[in-house]
Amino acid sequence: MLICELENGALDFEVWILEWSKRKFSQFSESISRPNLNFSRQGFDTNNNISIIMNICGINCIYNNETCKVANEVPEEYNYNNDPDCYFYSFNYDGKESMIQITNITKAYLFGIKIVNKYYLSENPYVLKPTSGQTIVVYYSPTIIKQIISKYAYGLAGGKADEYVDFNVHTDVTTSTASEVTTLTLQPASSDIYYQEETYNLNSIISNIGGFYSSLSGIFAFLFGASKLAPWGFLQTNVFNCLCTRYRRKLVRKLKNKYEPIPFVSGRAKNFTLEERVQSIENLLGEYYLNTEFLNELLEDNGEAKV
C-alpha cells in the first residue's frame, strides 16, 4: 500500500515537472520571438519642415485666419478617399495650438505627418465626425512607430519594416456660437516627436538561451545530481530510494557475494592483500560508476604504438 502511494506521488511529481518545463519553454520561445522596443524623443524647432496632414470633408477651410494650404504633394497611393468634397490639408507642427474653421463639415481624418520630405501614414486614421456649431479640441502626441512585419532568422539577418504614425488622440467637444461653422483646435502635447522602433538583439537572444539552459540544468541537478562528488539527486535519495527497496536489497546481496571484502566498508582484513582490495575497488567502479571504454581504446593505441 505504501509503495503504491509513493508511486502515485512520484507520478504526480513527474507530471508537474513536465508541465513546468512546458511553461518555461513557452516563455523562452516568446522571449526570442518578441522584439525589443527602443524608445527615443526628438525635439524640433519652428524651422523644421514638419506638417500635420488632415483629410477634411467640408468647404471654406480657414487656418489661423488664412485659407488652409492644400497638400497636393500627398502620394497617390495614400489618397484612398475619392469624395470630391474632401481635400488634403497641411498644417504646421510647431508645438503650438492651431485653430481650423470649416463650414458644413461632415468628417475629418488625422491622416499622417510629413517630416521634411517623408510621409508617415497613420495606421488607423483617427476619424472626427463633428456637427455644425461644435468646437472640438484635439489633443495629440505623434509617435513614429517602426514595426517589423517580416523577419529573417529572428530578425538577426534583417527584415522588412513598416513605419507609421500614432497620434495618441483624445478630444474635448464643446458647443460653438456659430451654427454653420465647426472649429477644430489642434493642441499638441509638445513640439517633440517620439519614436518607437522594434529590433532584435543577438546578445538578448543568447542571454535568454543561457537563462533557459541554466534553469533546466538546475532542475536536472536537483533531481539527478550534478557531479562526481554529488552524483545523487532528489529522485535517487528520496523517490527511488523508497520505490526500489526490493532492488536495493538484491543489489546488497549481490555486492556481498561478489565483492569480498566489500570496498570502503569492511576495513582491513588479514586474509586479503592490498592488491586484492584495490582490484575489488576497480571492479566495483568499472561495473557501476565509471565508463572505461576510453581506457580500453588507450590500451589498444599503446599496443599499436609498441608494434
CSV table of C-alpha atoms in Angstrom, one decimal:
chain,number,residue,atom,x,y,z
A,1,MET,CA,0.0,0.0,0.0
A,2,LEU,CA,2.8,2.4,0.9
A,3,ILE,CA,4.7,1.6,-2.3
A,4,CYS,CA,1.5,2.3,-4.4
A,5,GLU,CA,1.1,5.7,-2.7
A,6,LEU,CA,4.7,6.5,-3.3
A,7,GLU,CA,4.4,5.6,-6.9
A,8,ASN,CA,1.4,7.8,-7.3
A,9,GLY,CA,3.2,10.7,-5.7
A,10,ALA,CA,6.2,10.2,-7.9
A,11,LEU,CA,3.9,10.2,-11.0
A,12,ASP,CA,2.3,13.4,-9.9
A,13,PHE,CA,5.7,14.9,-9.3
A,14,GLU,CA,6.8,13.9,-12.8
A,15,VAL,CA,3.7,15.4,-14.4
A,16,TRP,CA,4.3,18.7,-12.5
A,17,ILE,CA,7.9,18.8,-13.8
A,18,LEU,CA,6.7,18.2,-17.4
A,19,GLU,CA,4.1,21.0,-17.1
A,20,TRP,CA,6.6,23.4,-15.5
A,21,SER,CA,9.2,22.6,-18.3
A,22,LYS,CA,6.5,23.2,-21.0
A,23,ARG,CA,5.5,26.5,-19.4
A,24,LYS,CA,9.1,27.6,-19.2
A,25,PHE,CA,9.8,26.6,-22.8
A,26,SER,CA,6.8,28.5,-23.9
A,27,GLN,CA,8.1,31.6,-22.1
A,28,PHE,CA,11.5,31.1,-23.6
A,29,SER,CA,10.1,30.9,-27.2
A,30,GLU,CA,8.1,34.0,-26.7
A,31,SER,CA,11.1,35.9,-25.3
A,32,ILE,CA,13.0,35.0,-28.5
A,33,SER,CA,10.2,35.8,-31.0
A,34,ARG,CA,9.2,39.0,-29.3
A,35,PRO,CA,11.3,42.0,-30.4
A,36,ASN,CA,12.8,44.7,-28.2
A,37,LEU,CA,11.2,48.1,-28.1
A,38,ASN,CA,13.5,51.1,-28.3
A,39,PHE,CA,12.1,54.5,-27.4
A,40,SER,CA,13.5,57.9,-28.2
A,41,ARG,CA,12.4,61.5,-28.4
A,42,GLN,CA,13.5,64.2,-30.9
A,43,GLY,CA,12.8,67.9,-30.4
A,44,PHE,CA,12.1,70.1,-33.3
A,45,ASP,CA,12.1,73.9,-33.7
A,46,THR,CA,9.9,76.1,-35.9
A,47,ASN,CA,12.5,76.0,-38.7
A,48,ASN,CA,11.9,72.3,-39.3
A,49,ASN,CA,9.7,71.3,-42.2
A,50,ILE,CA,7.1,69.3,-40.3
A,51,SER,CA,3.4,69.2,-41.2
A,52,ILE,CA,0.3,67.5,-40.0
A,53,ILE,CA,-1.7,66.1,-42.9
A,54,MET,CA,-5.5,66.0,-42.5
A,55,ASN,CA,-8.2,64.9,-44.8
A,56,ILE,CA,-11.2,67.2,-44.3
A,57,CYS,CA,-14.6,67.0,-46.0
A,58,GLY,CA,-16.2,70.4,-46.0
A,59,ILE,CA,-15.9,73.9,-47.5
A,60,ASN,CA,-14.2,77.2,-46.7
A,61,CYS,CA,-11.3,75.8,-44.6
A,62,ILE,CA,-9.7,78.6,-42.6
A,63,TYR,CA,-6.5,78.1,-40.7
A,64,ASN,CA,-5.2,80.8,-38.3
A,65,ASN,CA,-7.3,83.4,-40.2
A,66,GLU,CA,-5.9,82.3,-43.5
A,67,THR,CA,-7.1,79.9,-46.2
A,68,CYS,CA,-5.9,76.3,-45.5
A,69,LYS,CA,-3.0,75.1,-47.5
A,70,VAL,CA,-3.9,72.2,-49.8
A,71,ALA,CA,-1.4,69.3,-49.6
A,72,ASN,CA,-1.2,68.5,-53.3
A,73,GLU,CA,2.1,66.6,-52.8
A,74,VAL,CA,0.5,63.7,-50.9
A,75,PRO,CA,1.4,60.4,-52.7
A,76,GLU,CA,-1.3,58.9,-54.8
A,77,GLU,CA,-1.2,55.6,-53.0
A,78,TYR,CA,-2.3,57.4,-49.9
A,79,ASN,CA,-5.3,59.1,-51.5
A,80,TYR,CA,-8.0,56.5,-51.0
A,81,ASN,CA,-10.8,58.9,-50.4
A,82,ASN,CA,-12.5,59.8,-53.7
A,83,ASP,CA,-15.1,62.2,-52.3
A,84,PRO,CA,-14.9,65.4,-54.3
A,85,ASP,CA,-15.7,67.5,-51.3
A,86,CYS,CA,-12.7,66.0,-49.3
A,87,TYR,CA,-9.3,67.6,-49.5
A,88,PHE,CA,-5.9,67.0,-48.0
A,89,TYR,CA,-4.6,70.0,-46.0
A,90,SER,CA,-1.2,70.6,-44.5
A,91,PHE,CA,-0.9,72.3,-41.1
A,92,ASN,CA,2.4,73.4,-39.5
A,93,TYR,CA,3.6,71.4,-36.5
A,94,ASP,CA,5.4,73.7,-34.2
A,95,GLY,CA,4.1,72.6,-30.8
A,96,LYS,CA,1.6,75.4,-30.6
A,97,GLU,CA,-2.2,75.5,-30.7
A,98,SER,CA,-3.7,75.7,-34.2
A,99,MET,CA,-7.3,76.7,-35.0
A,100,ILE,CA,-9.1,75.4,-38.1
A,101,GLN,CA,-12.6,76.6,-39.0
A,102,ILE,CA,-14.7,74.7,-41.6
A,103,THR,CA,-18.2,75.3,-42.9
A,104,ASN,CA,-20.6,72.4,-43.4
A,105,ILE,CA,-18.0,69.8,-42.4
A,106,THR,CA,-19.1,66.1,-42.4
A,107,LYS,CA,-15.9,64.4,-41.3
A,108,ALA,CA,-12.2,64.8,-40.9
A,109,TYR,CA,-9.2,62.5,-40.6
A,110,LEU,CA,-5.9,62.8,-38.8
A,111,PHE,CA,-4.2,61.3,-41.8
A,112,GLY,CA,-0.5,61.4,-41.2
A,113,ILE,CA,2.6,63.5,-40.6
A,114,LYS,CA,5.3,64.8,-43.0
A,115,ILE,CA,8.8,65.3,-41.7
A,116,VAL,CA,11.0,67.0,-44.3
A,117,ASN,CA,10.1,65.0,-47.4
A,118,LYS,CA,9.0,61.8,-45.8
A,119,TYR,CA,5.4,60.8,-45.1
A,120,TYR,CA,4.3,58.7,-42.2
A,121,LEU,CA,0.7,57.5,-42.7
A,122,SER,CA,-1.5,56.8,-39.7
A,123,GLU,CA,-2.1,53.1,-39.4
A,124,ASN,CA,-5.7,53.8,-38.4
A,125,PRO,CA,-6.5,57.4,-39.3
A,126,TYR,CA,-8.4,59.0,-36.4
A,127,VAL,CA,-11.9,60.0,-37.6
A,128,LEU,CA,-13.6,63.1,-36.4
A,129,LYS,CA,-17.4,63.4,-37.1
A,130,PRO,CA,-18.3,66.8,-35.9
A,131,THR,CA,-21.5,68.7,-36.5
A,132,SER,CA,-22.1,72.3,-37.3
A,133,GLY,CA,-21.7,74.6,-34.4
A,134,GLN,CA,-19.2,72.4,-32.4
A,135,THR,CA,-15.8,73.2,-31.2
A,136,ILE,CA,-13.5,70.2,-30.9
A,137,VAL,CA,-10.2,70.4,-29.2
A,138,VAL,CA,-7.9,67.6,-30.5
A,139,TYR,CA,-5.1,66.8,-28.1
A,140,TYR,CA,-2.4,64.7,-29.8
A,141,SER,CA,1.2,63.5,-29.4
A,142,PRO,CA,2.7,61.9,-32.5
A,143,THR,CA,4.8,58.8,-32.2
A,144,ILE,CA,6.6,57.3,-35.2
A,145,ILE,CA,6.5,53.6,-35.0
A,146,LYS,CA,8.9,51.3,-36.9
A,147,GLN,CA,7.4,47.8,-36.8
A,148,ILE,CA,9.0,44.6,-38.2
A,149,ILE,CA,6.4,42.9,-40.4
A,150,SER,CA,8.6,40.1,-41.7
A,151,LYS,CA,11.9,38.9,-40.2
A,152,TYR,CA,14.8,36.6,-41.2
A,153,ALA,CA,16.5,34.4,-38.6
A,154,TYR,CA,14.6,36.1,-35.8
A,155,GLY,CA,15.5,39.5,-37.2
A,156,LEU,CA,19.2,38.9,-36.8
A,157,ALA,CA,19.7,39.0,-40.6
A,158,GLY,CA,17.4,42.0,-41.1
A,159,GLY,CA,13.8,42.1,-42.0
A,160,LYS,CA,11.1,44.2,-43.7
A,161,ALA,CA,9.8,47.0,-41.5
A,162,ASP,CA,6.8,49.3,-41.8
A,163,GLU,CA,6.7,52.8,-40.5
A,164,TYR,CA,3.6,54.7,-39.5
A,165,VAL,CA,2.5,57.4,-37.0
A,166,ASP,CA,0.2,57.0,-34.0
A,167,PHE,CA,-1.2,60.3,-32.9
A,168,ASN,CA,-2.4,59.2,-29.4
A,169,VAL,CA,-5.5,61.3,-29.8
A,170,HIS,CA,-8.2,62.3,-27.3
A,171,THR,CA,-10.7,65.1,-27.8
A,172,ASP,CA,-12.9,67.6,-25.9
A,173,VAL,CA,-16.1,68.7,-27.5
A,174,THR,CA,-18.0,71.9,-26.7
A,175,THR,CA,-20.7,73.9,-28.4
A,176,SER,CA,-19.9,76.9,-30.6
A,177,THR,CA,-21.9,80.1,-31.2
A,178,ALA,CA,-21.7,80.0,-35.0
A,179,SER,CA,-24.3,77.5,-36.3
A,180,GLU,CA,-22.7,76.6,-39.6
A,181,VAL,CA,-19.0,76.7,-38.7
A,182,THR,CA,-17.1,73.9,-37.0
A,183,THR,CA,-13.9,74.7,-35.2
A,184,LEU,CA,-11.1,72.2,-34.8
A,185,THR,CA,-8.4,73.2,-32.4
A,186,LEU,CA,-5.2,71.1,-32.8
A,187,GLN,CA,-3.4,71.1,-29.4
A,188,PRO,CA,0.0,69.1,-29.5
A,189,ALA,CA,1.4,67.9,-26.2
A,190,SER,CA,4.8,69.4,-27.1
A,191,SER,CA,7.0,70.1,-30.0
A,192,ASP,CA,8.7,66.8,-29.6
A,193,ILE,CA,8.1,63.7,-31.7
A,194,TYR,CA,8.5,60.3,-30.1
A,195,TYR,CA,10.0,57.3,-31.9
A,196,GLN,CA,9.3,53.6,-31.1
A,197,GLU,CA,11.4,51.0,-33.0
A,198,GLU,CA,11.3,47.2,-32.9
A,199,THR,CA,14.7,45.5,-33.0
A,200,TYR,CA,16.1,42.0,-32.4
A,201,ASN,CA,19.3,41.8,-30.4
A,202,LEU,CA,21.7,38.9,-30.6
A,203,ASN,CA,23.0,39.4,-27.1
A,204,SER,CA,19.5,39.3,-25.7
A,205,ILE,CA,18.7,36.1,-27.5
A,206,ILE,CA,21.9,34.5,-26.3
A,207,SER,CA,21.1,35.7,-22.8
A,208,ASN,CA,17.6,34.1,-23.0
A,209,ILE,CA,19.0,30.8,-24.3
A,210,GLY,CA,21.6,30.8,-21.5
A,211,GLY,CA,19.0,31.5,-18.8
A,212,PHE,CA,16.7,28.7,-20.2
A,213,TYR,CA,19.6,26.3,-20.2
A,214,SER,CA,20.7,27.3,-16.7
A,215,SER,CA,17.1,26.7,-15.4
A,216,LEU,CA,17.0,23.2,-17.0
A,217,SER,CA,20.5,22.4,-15.6
A,218,GLY,CA,19.4,23.5,-12.1
A,219,ILE,CA,16.3,21.3,-12.3
A,220,PHE,CA,18.3,18.3,-13.6
A,221,ALA,CA,21.0,18.8,-10.9
A,222,PHE,CA,18.3,18.9,-8.2
A,223,LEU,CA,16.6,15.8,-9.5
A,224,PHE,CA,19.5,13.6,-10.6
A,225,GLY,CA,22.7,15.2,-9.1
A,226,ALA,CA,25.3,17.2,-10.8
A,227,SER,CA,28.9,16.0,-10.3
A,228,LYS,CA,31.1,13.1,-9.4
A,229,LEU,CA,31.2,14.3,-5.8
A,230,ALA,CA,27.4,14.6,-5.5
A,231,PRO,CA,26.0,12.2,-8.2
A,232,TRP,CA,22.7,11.6,-6.4
A,233,GLY,CA,19.8,14.0,-6.6
A,234,PHE,CA,16.3,14.2,-5.1
A,235,LEU,CA,14.9,11.4,-7.1
A,236,GLN,CA,17.6,8.9,-6.2
A,237,THR,CA,17.8,9.8,-2.5
A,238,ASN,CA,14.1,10.2,-1.9
A,239,VAL,CA,11.7,8.9,-4.6
A,240,PHE,CA,13.7,6.0,-6.0
A,241,ASN,CA,15.1,5.1,-2.6
A,242,CYS,CA,11.5,4.3,-1.4
A,243,LEU,CA,10.3,2.7,-4.6
A,244,CYS,CA,13.3,0.4,-5.1
A,245,THR,CA,13.7,-1.1,-1.7
A,246,ARG,CA,13.5,-4.7,-3.1
A,247,TYR,CA,16.1,-3.9,-5.7
A,248,ARG,CA,18.4,-2.3,-3.2
A,249,ARG,CA,18.3,-5.5,-1.0
A,250,LYS,CA,19.0,-7.6,-4.1
A,251,LEU,CA,22.0,-5.3,-5.0
A,252,VAL,CA,23.4,-5.5,-1.5
A,253,ARG,CA,23.2,-9.3,-1.6
A,254,LYS,CA,25.0,-9.3,-5.0
A,255,LEU,CA,27.7,-7.0,-3.8
A,256,LYS,CA,28.2,-9.1,-0.6
A,257,ASN,CA,28.6,-12.3,-2.6
A,258,LYS,CA,30.7,-10.8,-5.5
A,259,TYR,CA,32.9,-8.4,-3.7
A,260,GLU,CA,34.8,-9.7,-0.7
A,261,PRO,CA,35.8,-7.7,1.2
A,262,ILE,CA,33.3,-5.0,0.4
A,263,PRO,CA,35.2,-1.9,-0.6
A,264,PHE,CA,35.1,1.1,1.8
A,265,VAL,CA,33.1,-0.8,4.4
A,266,SER,CA,34.9,-4.0,5.6
A,267,GLY,CA,38.1,-2.2,6.6
A,268,ARG,CA,41.5,-4.0,6.5
A,269,ALA,CA,41.2,-7.8,6.6
A,270,LYS,CA,44.2,-10.1,7.3
A,271,ASN,CA,43.1,-12.7,4.7
A,272,PHE,CA,43.2,-10.2,1.8
A,273,THR,CA,46.2,-8.5,0.3
A,274,LEU,CA,46.3,-4.8,-0.7
A,275,GLU,CA,46.3,-5.8,-4.3
A,276,GLU,CA,43.1,-7.8,-3.9
A,277,ARG,CA,41.5,-4.9,-2.1
A,278,VAL,CA,42.5,-2.5,-4.9
A,279,GLN,CA,41.2,-4.9,-7.6
A,280,SER,CA,37.9,-5.1,-5.8
A,281,ILE,CA,37.5,-1.4,-5.9
A,282,GLU,CA,38.4,-1.3,-9.6
A,283,ASN,CA,35.8,-3.9,-10.4
A,284,LEU,CA,33.1,-2.1,-8.4
A,285,LEU,CA,33.9,1.3,-10.0
A,286,GLY,CA,34.1,-0.2,-13.5
A,287,GLU,CA,30.8,-2.1,-13.2
A,288,TYR,CA,28.6,0.6,-11.6
A,289,TYR,CA,30.2,4.0,-11.8
A,290,LEU,CA,32.8,4.5,-14.5
A,291,ASN,CA,32.8,4.1,-18.3
A,292,THR,CA,36.2,2.5,-19.0
A,293,GLU,CA,35.8,2.1,-22.8
A,294,PHE,CA,38.1,5.1,-23.4
A,295,LEU,CA,40.7,3.4,-21.3
A,296,ASN,CA,40.5,0.3,-23.5
A,297,GLU,CA,41.0,2.4,-26.5
A,298,LEU,CA,44.0,4.0,-24.9
A,299,LEU,CA,45.4,0.5,-24.2
A,300,GLU,CA,44.9,-0.5,-27.9
A,301,ASP,CA,46.6,2.7,-29.1
A,302,ASN,CA,49.6,1.9,-26.8
A,303,GLY,CA,49.7,-1.6,-28.2
A,304,GLU,CA,49.8,-0.4,-31.8
A,305,ALA,CA,52.5,2.1,-30.9
A,306,LYS,CA,54.7,-0.6,-29.5
A,307,VAL,CA,54.3,-2.8,-32.6
